[in-house]
Structure formats: C-alpha cells, structure tokens
Short mmCIF file of C-alpha atoms in Angstrom, two decimals:
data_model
loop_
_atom_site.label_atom_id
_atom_site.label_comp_id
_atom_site.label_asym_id
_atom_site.label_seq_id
_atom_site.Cartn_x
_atom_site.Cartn_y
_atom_site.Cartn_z
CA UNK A 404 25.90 70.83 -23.93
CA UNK A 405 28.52 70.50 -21.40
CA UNK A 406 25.66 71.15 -18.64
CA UNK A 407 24.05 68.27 -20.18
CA UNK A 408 26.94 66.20 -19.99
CA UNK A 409 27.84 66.86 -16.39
CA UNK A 410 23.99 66.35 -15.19
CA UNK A 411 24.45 63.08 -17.09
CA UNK A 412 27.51 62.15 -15.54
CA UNK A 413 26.22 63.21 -11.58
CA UNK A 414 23.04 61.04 -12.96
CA UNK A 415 25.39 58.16 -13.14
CA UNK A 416 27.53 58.58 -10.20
CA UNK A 417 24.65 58.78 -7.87
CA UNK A 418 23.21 55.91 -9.26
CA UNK A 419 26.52 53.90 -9.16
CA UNK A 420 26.44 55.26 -5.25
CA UNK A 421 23.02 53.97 -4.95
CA UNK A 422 23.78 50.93 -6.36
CA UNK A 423 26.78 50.41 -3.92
CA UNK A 424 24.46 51.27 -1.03
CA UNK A 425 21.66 48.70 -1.98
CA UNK A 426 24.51 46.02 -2.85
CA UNK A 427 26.07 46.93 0.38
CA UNK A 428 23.18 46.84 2.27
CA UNK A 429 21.69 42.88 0.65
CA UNK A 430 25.89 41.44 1.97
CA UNK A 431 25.21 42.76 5.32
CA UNK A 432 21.37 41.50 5.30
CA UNK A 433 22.61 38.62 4.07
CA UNK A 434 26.06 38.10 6.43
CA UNK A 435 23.52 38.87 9.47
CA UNK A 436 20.53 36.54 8.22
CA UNK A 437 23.16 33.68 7.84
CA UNK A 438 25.05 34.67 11.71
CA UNK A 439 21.46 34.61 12.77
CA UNK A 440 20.74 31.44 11.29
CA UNK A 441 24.20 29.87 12.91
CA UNK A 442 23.18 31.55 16.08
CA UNK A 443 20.07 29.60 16.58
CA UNK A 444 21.76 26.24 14.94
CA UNK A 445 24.07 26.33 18.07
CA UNK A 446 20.88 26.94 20.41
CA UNK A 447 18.96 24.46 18.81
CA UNK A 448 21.64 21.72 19.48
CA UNK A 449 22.59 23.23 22.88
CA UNK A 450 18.67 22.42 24.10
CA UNK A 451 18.79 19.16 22.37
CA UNK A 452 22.43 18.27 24.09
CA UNK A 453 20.89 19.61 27.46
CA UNK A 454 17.83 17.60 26.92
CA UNK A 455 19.56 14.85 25.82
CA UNK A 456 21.82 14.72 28.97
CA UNK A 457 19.02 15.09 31.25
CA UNK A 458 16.96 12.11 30.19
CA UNK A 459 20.51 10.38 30.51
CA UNK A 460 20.77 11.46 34.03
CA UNK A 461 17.23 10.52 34.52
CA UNK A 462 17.98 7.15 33.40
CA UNK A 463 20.90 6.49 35.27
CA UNK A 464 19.20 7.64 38.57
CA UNK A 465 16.42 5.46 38.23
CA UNK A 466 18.55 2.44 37.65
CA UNK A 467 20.63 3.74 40.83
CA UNK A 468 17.70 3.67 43.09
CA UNK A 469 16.37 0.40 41.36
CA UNK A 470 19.60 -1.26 41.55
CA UNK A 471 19.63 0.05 45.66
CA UNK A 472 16.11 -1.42 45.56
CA UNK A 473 17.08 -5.01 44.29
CA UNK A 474 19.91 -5.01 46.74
CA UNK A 475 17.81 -4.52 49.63
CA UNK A 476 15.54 -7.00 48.64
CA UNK A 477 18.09 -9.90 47.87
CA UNK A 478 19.43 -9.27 50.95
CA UNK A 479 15.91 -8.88 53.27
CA UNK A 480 13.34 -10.59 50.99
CA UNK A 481 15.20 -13.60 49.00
CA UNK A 482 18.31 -14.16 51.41
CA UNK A 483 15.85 -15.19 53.89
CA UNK A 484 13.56 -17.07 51.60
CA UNK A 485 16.28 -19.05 50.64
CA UNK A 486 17.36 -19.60 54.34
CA UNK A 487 13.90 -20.98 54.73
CA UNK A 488 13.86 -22.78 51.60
CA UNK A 489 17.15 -24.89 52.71
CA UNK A 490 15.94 -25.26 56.37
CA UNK A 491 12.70 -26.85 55.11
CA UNK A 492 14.69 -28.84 52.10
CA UNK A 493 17.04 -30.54 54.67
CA UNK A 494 13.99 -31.78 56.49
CA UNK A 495 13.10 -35.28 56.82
CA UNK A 496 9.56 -34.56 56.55
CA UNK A 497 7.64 -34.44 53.90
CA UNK A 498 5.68 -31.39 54.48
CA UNK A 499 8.79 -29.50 55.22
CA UNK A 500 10.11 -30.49 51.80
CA UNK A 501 7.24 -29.77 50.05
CA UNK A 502 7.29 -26.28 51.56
CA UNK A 503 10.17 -25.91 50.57
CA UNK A 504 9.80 -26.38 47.22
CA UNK A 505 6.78 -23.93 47.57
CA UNK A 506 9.12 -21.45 48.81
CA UNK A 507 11.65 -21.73 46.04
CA UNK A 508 8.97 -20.90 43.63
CA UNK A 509 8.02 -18.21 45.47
CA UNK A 510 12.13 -17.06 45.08
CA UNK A 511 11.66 -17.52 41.22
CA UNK A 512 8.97 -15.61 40.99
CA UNK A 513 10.44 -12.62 43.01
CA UNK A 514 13.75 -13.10 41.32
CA UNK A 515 11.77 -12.26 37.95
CA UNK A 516 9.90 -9.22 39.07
CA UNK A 517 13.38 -7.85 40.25
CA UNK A 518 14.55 -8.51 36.89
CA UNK A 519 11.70 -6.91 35.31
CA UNK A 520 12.66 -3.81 37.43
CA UNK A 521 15.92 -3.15 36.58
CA UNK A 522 14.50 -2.29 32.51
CA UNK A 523 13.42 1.18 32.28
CA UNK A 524 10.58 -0.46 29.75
CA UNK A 525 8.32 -0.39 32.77
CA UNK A 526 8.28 3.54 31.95
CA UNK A 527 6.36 2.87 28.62
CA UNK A 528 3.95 0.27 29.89
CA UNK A 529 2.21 2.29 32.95
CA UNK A 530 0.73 5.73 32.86
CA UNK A 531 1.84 8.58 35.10
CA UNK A 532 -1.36 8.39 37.25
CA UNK A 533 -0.87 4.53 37.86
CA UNK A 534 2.74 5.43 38.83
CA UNK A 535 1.46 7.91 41.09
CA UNK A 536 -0.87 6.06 42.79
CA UNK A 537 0.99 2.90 43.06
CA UNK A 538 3.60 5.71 45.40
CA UNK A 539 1.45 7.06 47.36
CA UNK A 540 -0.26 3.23 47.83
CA UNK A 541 3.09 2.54 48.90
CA UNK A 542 3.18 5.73 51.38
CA UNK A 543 -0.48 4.64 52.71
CA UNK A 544 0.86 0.77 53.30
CA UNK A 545 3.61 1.62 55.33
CA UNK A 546 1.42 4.07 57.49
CA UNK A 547 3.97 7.35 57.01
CA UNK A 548 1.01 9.85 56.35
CA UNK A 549 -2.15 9.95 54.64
CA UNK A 550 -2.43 10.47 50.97
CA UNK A 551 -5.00 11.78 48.35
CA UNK A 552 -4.84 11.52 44.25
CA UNK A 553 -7.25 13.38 42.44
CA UNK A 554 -7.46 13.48 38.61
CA UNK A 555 -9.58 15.32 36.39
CA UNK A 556 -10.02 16.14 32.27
CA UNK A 557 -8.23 14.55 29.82
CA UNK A 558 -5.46 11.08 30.10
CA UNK A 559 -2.05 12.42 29.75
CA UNK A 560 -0.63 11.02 26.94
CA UNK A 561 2.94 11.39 27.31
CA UNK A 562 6.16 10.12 25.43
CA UNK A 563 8.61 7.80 26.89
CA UNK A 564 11.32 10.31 27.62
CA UNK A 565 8.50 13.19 29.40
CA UNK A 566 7.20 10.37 31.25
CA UNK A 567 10.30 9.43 32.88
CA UNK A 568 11.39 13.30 33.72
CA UNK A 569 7.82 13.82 35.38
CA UNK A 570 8.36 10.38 37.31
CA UNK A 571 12.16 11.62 38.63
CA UNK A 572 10.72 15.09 39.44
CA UNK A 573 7.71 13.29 41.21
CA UNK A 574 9.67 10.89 43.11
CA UNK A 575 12.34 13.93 44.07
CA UNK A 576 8.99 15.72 45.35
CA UNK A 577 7.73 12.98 47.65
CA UNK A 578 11.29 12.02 48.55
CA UNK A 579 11.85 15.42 49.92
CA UNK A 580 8.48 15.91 51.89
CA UNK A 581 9.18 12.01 53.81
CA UNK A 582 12.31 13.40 54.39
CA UNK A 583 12.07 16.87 55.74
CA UNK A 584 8.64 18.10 55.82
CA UNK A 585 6.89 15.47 58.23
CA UNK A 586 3.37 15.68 56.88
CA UNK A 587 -0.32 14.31 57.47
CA UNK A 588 -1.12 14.43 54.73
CA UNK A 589 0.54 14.38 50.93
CA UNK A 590 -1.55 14.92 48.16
CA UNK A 591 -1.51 15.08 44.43
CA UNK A 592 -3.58 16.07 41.30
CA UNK A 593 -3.27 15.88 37.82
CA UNK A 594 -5.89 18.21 35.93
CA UNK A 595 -5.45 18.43 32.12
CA UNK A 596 -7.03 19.71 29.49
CA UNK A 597 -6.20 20.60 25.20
CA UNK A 598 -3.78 23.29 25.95
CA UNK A 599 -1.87 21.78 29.70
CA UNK A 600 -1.05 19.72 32.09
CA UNK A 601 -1.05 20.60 35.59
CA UNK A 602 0.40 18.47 38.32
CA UNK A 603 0.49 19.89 41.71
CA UNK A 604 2.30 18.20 44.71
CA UNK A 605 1.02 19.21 47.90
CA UNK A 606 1.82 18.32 51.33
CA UNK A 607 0.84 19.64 54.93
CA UNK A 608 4.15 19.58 56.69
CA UNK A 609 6.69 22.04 58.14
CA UNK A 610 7.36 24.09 54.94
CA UNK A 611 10.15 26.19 54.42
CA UNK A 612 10.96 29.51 53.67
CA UNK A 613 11.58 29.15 50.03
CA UNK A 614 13.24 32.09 48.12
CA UNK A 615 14.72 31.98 44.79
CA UNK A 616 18.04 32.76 45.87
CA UNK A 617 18.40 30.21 48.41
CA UNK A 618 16.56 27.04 47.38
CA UNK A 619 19.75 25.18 47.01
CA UNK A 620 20.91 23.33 43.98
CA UNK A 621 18.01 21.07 44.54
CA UNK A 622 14.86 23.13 43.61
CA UNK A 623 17.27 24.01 40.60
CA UNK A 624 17.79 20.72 39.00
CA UNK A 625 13.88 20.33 39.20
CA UNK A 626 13.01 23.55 37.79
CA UNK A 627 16.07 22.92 35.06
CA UNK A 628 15.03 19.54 34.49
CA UNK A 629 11.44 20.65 33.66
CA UNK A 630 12.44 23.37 31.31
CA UNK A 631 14.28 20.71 29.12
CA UNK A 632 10.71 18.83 28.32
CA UNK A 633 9.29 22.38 27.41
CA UNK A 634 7.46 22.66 31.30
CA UNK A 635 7.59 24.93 33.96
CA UNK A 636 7.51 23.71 37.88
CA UNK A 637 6.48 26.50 40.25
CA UNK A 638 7.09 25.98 44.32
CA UNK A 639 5.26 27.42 47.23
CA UNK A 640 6.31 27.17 51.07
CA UNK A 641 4.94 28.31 54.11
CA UNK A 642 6.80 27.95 57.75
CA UNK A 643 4.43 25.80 59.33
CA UNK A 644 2.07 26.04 56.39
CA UNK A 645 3.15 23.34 53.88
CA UNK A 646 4.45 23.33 50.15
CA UNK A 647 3.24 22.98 47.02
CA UNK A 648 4.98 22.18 43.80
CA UNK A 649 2.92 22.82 40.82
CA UNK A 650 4.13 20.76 37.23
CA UNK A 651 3.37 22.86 34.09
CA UNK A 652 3.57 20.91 30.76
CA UNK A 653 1.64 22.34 27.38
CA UNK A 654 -0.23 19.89 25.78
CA UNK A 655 1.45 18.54 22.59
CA UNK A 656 -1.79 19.93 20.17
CA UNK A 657 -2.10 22.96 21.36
#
C-alpha cells in the first residue's frame, strides 16, 4: 500500500510539473505572440510615417519648381505683356488701344493658367502617359534632343499620391539626363499588364559608371522614394553607352 501511495503521489507531481511546463510554455507563446504583434505595429506605422513624409516632400518639391516656374514667367512672359499692354494703352490710336486691350486679355488668361498651376489638383486630372508626353513635347519644342514614348497593355490606373511619386521620380530622371548625360535621343515606355507596371527611362548619352556604392544620395532618394509606393526602380549605365532607369510598380489586383 505504501508503493501505491508513492506511485500515486510521483503520478501527481509529474503531472503538476507537466502542468507548469505547458502553463509556462502558453505565457511565453503568448508574451512573444504579443512582442511580435508590437513589433510589426511599430513597422507598420514606421512605413506609413516614411510614406507619409515622402508624398509630403513630393508635394513641396513640386510646388518649389512650380512656384520657380510662375516666377520666371511673370517676370519673361507677363512683365513684358504688360509693358506692351501700357505702351499700346497710352497710344492715341485706336488700333494701338484696341491691341492693347487684346493684350491684357491675353495677361488674364495666362495669369489663370499660372494659378491653375500652383494646385497640385492637376495631378488627379491627367494620366501619367499625358504627363509624360506633354515633357518630352516640351523636350522636342525646344529642340534639346529627340524623344520617343511608347505605351503598350493596359491604362495605368493610379492613385493620387503614386501618381505624383512616379511624376517626381520621372521628372528627377529627365532632369538628370538634360543635365549631365547630353543625349540624342531620350526615350520612354510604359508597358503594363494585371500583375505590373513597367516604366523604363532610357536615354543615349554619356552614361556613367554606376555602382551601388557610389551613386550618390541621388539614385538613393529615387530608389527610397519608390520603395515607399510598394515599387522597385532598377538603373543601368554604360560609359559612353547610355542609362536606363527601369520603374517597377505591382499592379493593385494582383
């Protein structure tokens, strides 16, 4: 009988001990499920802060180079409309005045679309590939080098705050080949279909050699600003050769 009782008893102490172990074991599932949980809490709102401060950036670097924009042009365009308007308003003749007054319409009406410019609502209201071509129109006007735009698959159907990272990225593309790479030639596609996007800048010019390690702060902000709308951007340069940039984005559905 006292066998009995002490097989009993080492019965119940090893199930006590078992009991302690699974008990154990559920608080420190439990403690790590809920660190894990505050882990990825404070990564969730680190993307969203980083996102969040690089469409804010965006924004305010648009409005810097519109604002820059709209200076040049009250100073070149309308300060010498409005020369002309007052020279011809002074006049004694008729025909002057009434030139004149066709001139300060002509200052209302470029007053207003400088106006327009300076809200970032534009951004909504035109589609990447009509901002694109309207650049490189611009490019092709002013006789800097020729230019190509190719688009294929589906319409990308972007939200307001993608649109306006593609368009900053875009612009910082084309900005750097007038400035550095003196091309021919600059041209860009957009080919999308249900699962991505691809946008690829390409020009002809002098090219660099590009390595991860030294492709300045510049490259960086591109690549960084990309990653924030969920998109990769990929860069290729050849001495001599050219560079291409290539714009990733997954499609929303897929």
């Amino acid at each position: 009988m006292e066998n009995d009782g002490s097989d009993l008893f080492l019965i119940i102490l090893l199930g006590f001990f078992l009991m302690i172990v699974m008990v154990s074991f559920i608080v420190i599932m439990v403690v790590f499920h809920r660190q894990r949980q505050i882990k990825n809490q404070q990564l969730v709102k680190e993307i969203q802060a980083e996102y969040e401060k690089t469409i804010l950036n965006v924004e305010k670097e648009l409005r810097e180079d519109i604002l820059s924009y709209v200076g040049r042009e009250l100073h070149d365009n309308v300060g010498q409309l409005l020369s002309l308007a007052k020279m011809n308003l002074s006049s004694s003749k008729p025909e002057k005045v009434s030139e004149g007054k066709g001139i300060v319409n002509e200052i209302i009406h470029e007053v207003r679309a400088l106006s327009k410019s300076l809200n970032l609502d534009w951004v909504e209201k035109i589609s990447l590939e009509d901002y694109i071509q309207r650049e490189l129109k611009k490019l092709e006007s002013s006789e800097f080098c020729k230019v190509v735009f190719h688009q294929s698959g589906d319409i990308l159907h972007l939200e307001k705050d993608k649109k306006l990272v593609l368009i900053r990225i875009i612009q910082e593309s084309l900005n750097n080949a007038i400035k550095h790479a003196q091309p021919k030639m600059i041209e860009i596609s957009i080919d999308s279909d249900t699962s991505r996007s691809l946008i690829k800048v390409i020009d002809d010019g002098k090219g660099f050699d590009y390595t991860g390690e030294s492709s300045g702060s510049g490259i960086y902000n591109l690549k960084n600003r990309m990653a924030t709308i969920g998109g990769e951007m990929k860069l290729h340069s050849i001495p001599g050769k050219g560079t291409e940039i290539k714009l990733i984005l997954p499609n929303q559905k897929a």
